[in-house]
Coordinates of C-alpha atoms in Angstrom, one line a residue:
M1 CA -10.7 -2.4 30.2
S2 CA -10.8 -5.9 31.5
L3 CA -12.9 -7.2 28.6
L4 CA -10.4 -5.6 26.2
I5 CA -7.5 -7.3 27.9
L6 CA -9.3 -10.6 28.1
G7 CA -10.2 -10.4 24.4
L8 CA -6.7 -9.6 23.4
A9 CA -5.3 -12.5 25.6
L10 CA -7.8 -14.9 23.9
F11 CA -7.5 -13.7 20.4
L12 CA -3.7 -13.2 20.3
G13 CA -3.2 -16.2 22.5
V14 CA -5.0 -18.5 20.0
H15 CA -3.1 -16.9 17.2
S16 CA 0.2 -17.4 19.1
I17 CA -0.1 -21.2 19.4
S18 CA 1.9 -21.8 16.2
I19 CA 4.5 -19.3 17.5
I20 CA 5.1 -20.9 21.0
A21 CA 3.9 -24.5 20.5
P22 CA 3.8 -25.5 16.9
G23 CA 4.2 -29.2 17.8
W24 CA 1.3 -29.1 20.3
R25 CA -0.8 -27.4 17.6
D26 CA 0.0 -30.1 15.1
A27 CA -0.6 -32.8 17.7
Q28 CA -4.1 -31.4 18.6
A29 CA -5.0 -31.0 14.9
A30 CA -4.0 -34.7 14.3
R31 CA -5.9 -35.9 17.4
L32 CA -9.1 -33.9 16.8
G33 CA -8.9 -33.8 13.0
E34 CA -7.9 -30.7 11.0
N35 CA -11.5 -29.4 10.6
A36 CA -12.4 -29.8 14.2
W37 CA -9.2 -28.0 15.2
K38 CA -10.0 -25.2 12.9
G39 CA -13.5 -25.0 14.2
I40 CA -12.3 -24.7 17.8
Y41 CA -9.6 -22.1 16.7
T42 CA -12.3 -20.1 14.8
L43 CA -14.8 -20.1 17.8
L44 CA -12.1 -19.0 20.3
S45 CA -10.8 -16.3 17.8
L46 CA -14.4 -15.0 17.3
A47 CA -15.0 -14.9 21.1
G48 CA -11.7 -13.1 21.6
F49 CA -12.5 -10.7 18.8
A50 CA -16.0 -10.0 20.3
L51 CA -14.5 -9.2 23.6
I52 CA -11.9 -6.9 22.0
V53 CA -14.7 -5.0 20.2
I54 CA -16.9 -4.7 23.3
G55 CA -13.9 -3.9 25.7
Y56 CA -12.5 -1.4 23.3
G57 CA -15.8 0.3 23.0
Q58 CA -16.3 0.4 26.8
A59 CA -12.7 1.7 27.3
R60 CA -13.3 4.6 24.8
Q61 CA -16.2 5.8 27.0
A62 CA -13.8 6.7 29.8
P63 CA -10.4 7.2 28.1
L64 CA -7.2 7.2 30.0
V65 CA -4.8 9.4 28.1
L66 CA -1.2 8.3 28.0
Y67 CA 0.1 10.8 25.4
V68 CA -1.4 13.3 22.9
P69 CA 0.1 12.8 19.5
P70 CA 0.8 15.9 17.3
V71 CA -1.9 16.4 14.7
A72 CA 0.7 15.9 12.0
L73 CA 1.0 12.2 12.9
R74 CA -2.6 11.6 11.7
H75 CA -1.3 12.4 8.2
V76 CA 1.6 10.0 8.7
A77 CA -0.9 7.4 9.9
A78 CA -3.0 7.9 6.8
L79 CA 0.0 7.4 4.6
L80 CA 1.0 4.2 6.5
M81 CA -2.5 2.9 6.0
L82 CA -2.4 3.3 2.3
P83 CA -0.8 -0.1 1.5
V84 CA -2.6 -2.0 4.2
F85 CA -5.6 -3.1 2.1
V86 CA -3.4 -3.9 -0.8
L87 CA -1.3 -6.1 1.4
L88 CA -4.3 -7.9 2.9
L89 CA -5.5 -8.8 -0.6
A90 CA -2.0 -9.7 -1.7
A91 CA -1.9 -12.4 1.0
Y92 CA -4.6 -14.2 -0.9
L93 CA -3.6 -13.2 -4.4
P94 CA -0.1 -14.6 -4.9
G95 CA 2.1 -12.5 -7.1
R96 CA 5.1 -10.2 -6.9
I97 CA 3.8 -8.3 -3.9
K98 CA 3.4 -11.5 -1.8
A99 CA 6.8 -12.8 -3.0
A100 CA 8.5 -9.5 -2.1
T101 CA 6.9 -9.1 1.3
K102 CA 6.9 -12.8 2.1
H103 CA 4.0 -12.4 4.6
P104 CA 1.9 -9.5 3.4
M105 CA -0.8 -9.9 6.1
L106 CA 1.8 -9.5 8.8
V107 CA 3.2 -6.5 7.1
A108 CA -0.3 -5.1 6.9
T109 CA -0.9 -5.7 10.6
K110 CA 2.3 -4.0 11.5
L111 CA 1.5 -1.0 9.4
W112 CA -2.0 -0.8 10.7
A113 CA -0.9 -1.1 14.3
T114 CA 1.9 1.4 13.9
A115 CA -0.3 3.9 12.2
H116 CA -2.8 3.8 14.9
L117 CA -0.3 4.0 17.7
L118 CA 1.0 7.3 16.0
A119 CA -2.5 8.7 15.9
N120 CA -3.9 7.6 19.2
G121 CA -2.6 7.9 22.7
N122 CA -5.2 6.4 25.1
L123 CA -4.4 3.3 27.2
A124 CA -7.0 1.2 25.3
D125 CA -5.3 2.2 22.0
V126 CA -1.8 1.3 23.3
L127 CA -3.1 -2.1 24.5
L128 CA -5.0 -2.9 21.3
F129 CA -2.6 -1.6 18.6
G130 CA 0.5 -2.3 20.7
G131 CA -0.7 -5.9 21.3
F132 CA -1.2 -6.5 17.7
L133 CA 2.1 -5.0 16.7
A134 CA 4.0 -7.1 19.2
W135 CA 2.2 -10.2 18.1
A136 CA 2.9 -9.5 14.4
V137 CA 6.6 -8.9 15.1
A138 CA 6.8 -12.2 17.1
D139 CA 4.9 -14.1 14.5
R140 CA 7.2 -12.9 11.7
I141 CA 10.3 -13.8 13.7
S142 CA 9.0 -17.2 14.5
M143 CA 8.2 -17.9 10.9
K144 CA 11.9 -18.1 10.2
H145 CA 12.1 -21.2 12.5
R146 CA 8.9 -23.1 11.6
V147 CA 7.3 -24.8 8.6
Q148 CA 4.6 -22.6 7.0
R149 CA 1.1 -23.9 6.4
P150 CA -0.3 -22.7 3.1
L151 CA -3.0 -20.0 3.1
P152 CA -6.1 -20.6 1.0
G153 CA -6.2 -18.2 -1.9
A154 CA -6.4 -17.7 -5.6
P155 CA -3.9 -19.4 -7.9
A156 CA -0.8 -17.4 -8.8
G157 CA -1.5 -15.2 -11.7
R158 CA -0.2 -12.3 -13.8
L159 CA -3.0 -10.0 -12.8
N160 CA -3.1 -10.8 -9.1
D161 CA -0.8 -7.8 -8.2
L162 CA -2.9 -5.4 -10.3
I163 CA -6.1 -6.7 -8.7
A164 CA -4.6 -6.4 -5.2
V165 CA -3.5 -2.8 -5.9
L166 CA -6.7 -1.5 -7.5
A167 CA -9.1 -3.3 -5.2
G168 CA -6.9 -2.4 -2.1
L169 CA -6.8 1.3 -3.0
A170 CA -10.6 1.2 -3.7
L171 CA -11.2 -0.4 -0.2
Y172 CA -8.9 2.2 1.4
A173 CA -10.8 5.0 -0.2
L174 CA -14.1 3.5 0.8
F175 CA -12.9 2.9 4.4
I176 CA -11.5 6.4 4.9
T177 CA -14.6 8.1 3.4
V178 CA -17.4 6.0 5.1
G179 CA -16.2 2.7 6.5
H180 CA -14.1 3.9 9.4
H181 CA -16.9 6.2 10.7
W182 CA -19.5 3.6 10.2
L183 CA -17.6 0.8 12.0
I184 CA -15.5 2.7 14.5
G185 CA -17.4 5.9 15.0
V186 CA -14.4 8.1 14.2
T187 CA -13.8 9.9 10.9
P188 CA -10.1 9.7 10.1
F189 CA -10.0 13.1 8.2

């Protein structure tokens, strides 16, 4: 469990710099250079992500059950997951979806985390998905008070929403049929 907590602290901590210290972030990027800053940010994020994966895998070997969700909540979770891949793609394919949600990746993160909290009740699940949910809520609130840096992505286009929806739904179908079991070891249905 300690590796999971360390990984969450590192990964979410790095991703929280713009939330809690945007001026410090900008000063470091100016001092080191934007590419060097992004390189350090990426390395720390990857290290945190690796610790999360290893720690979560270890914690699943000896689960500590906090609550047992009703089976029906798995269906609610599957429904909440339906727009997640669409929203992830919409973050990089500017169109009406991105304009309506403002920050589609954060909406996707909140839906993903909420869905998994509804379907899973072990301590490791609550730490992982609860941590990401809390971070996404804090990040969205903080965005109202800070200047946004542009995300790389495709140019705005008429077909971007259609591409995001069709490709997102295809990714969802692929993930629920084979991807989730292959990556996580659990079949969602």
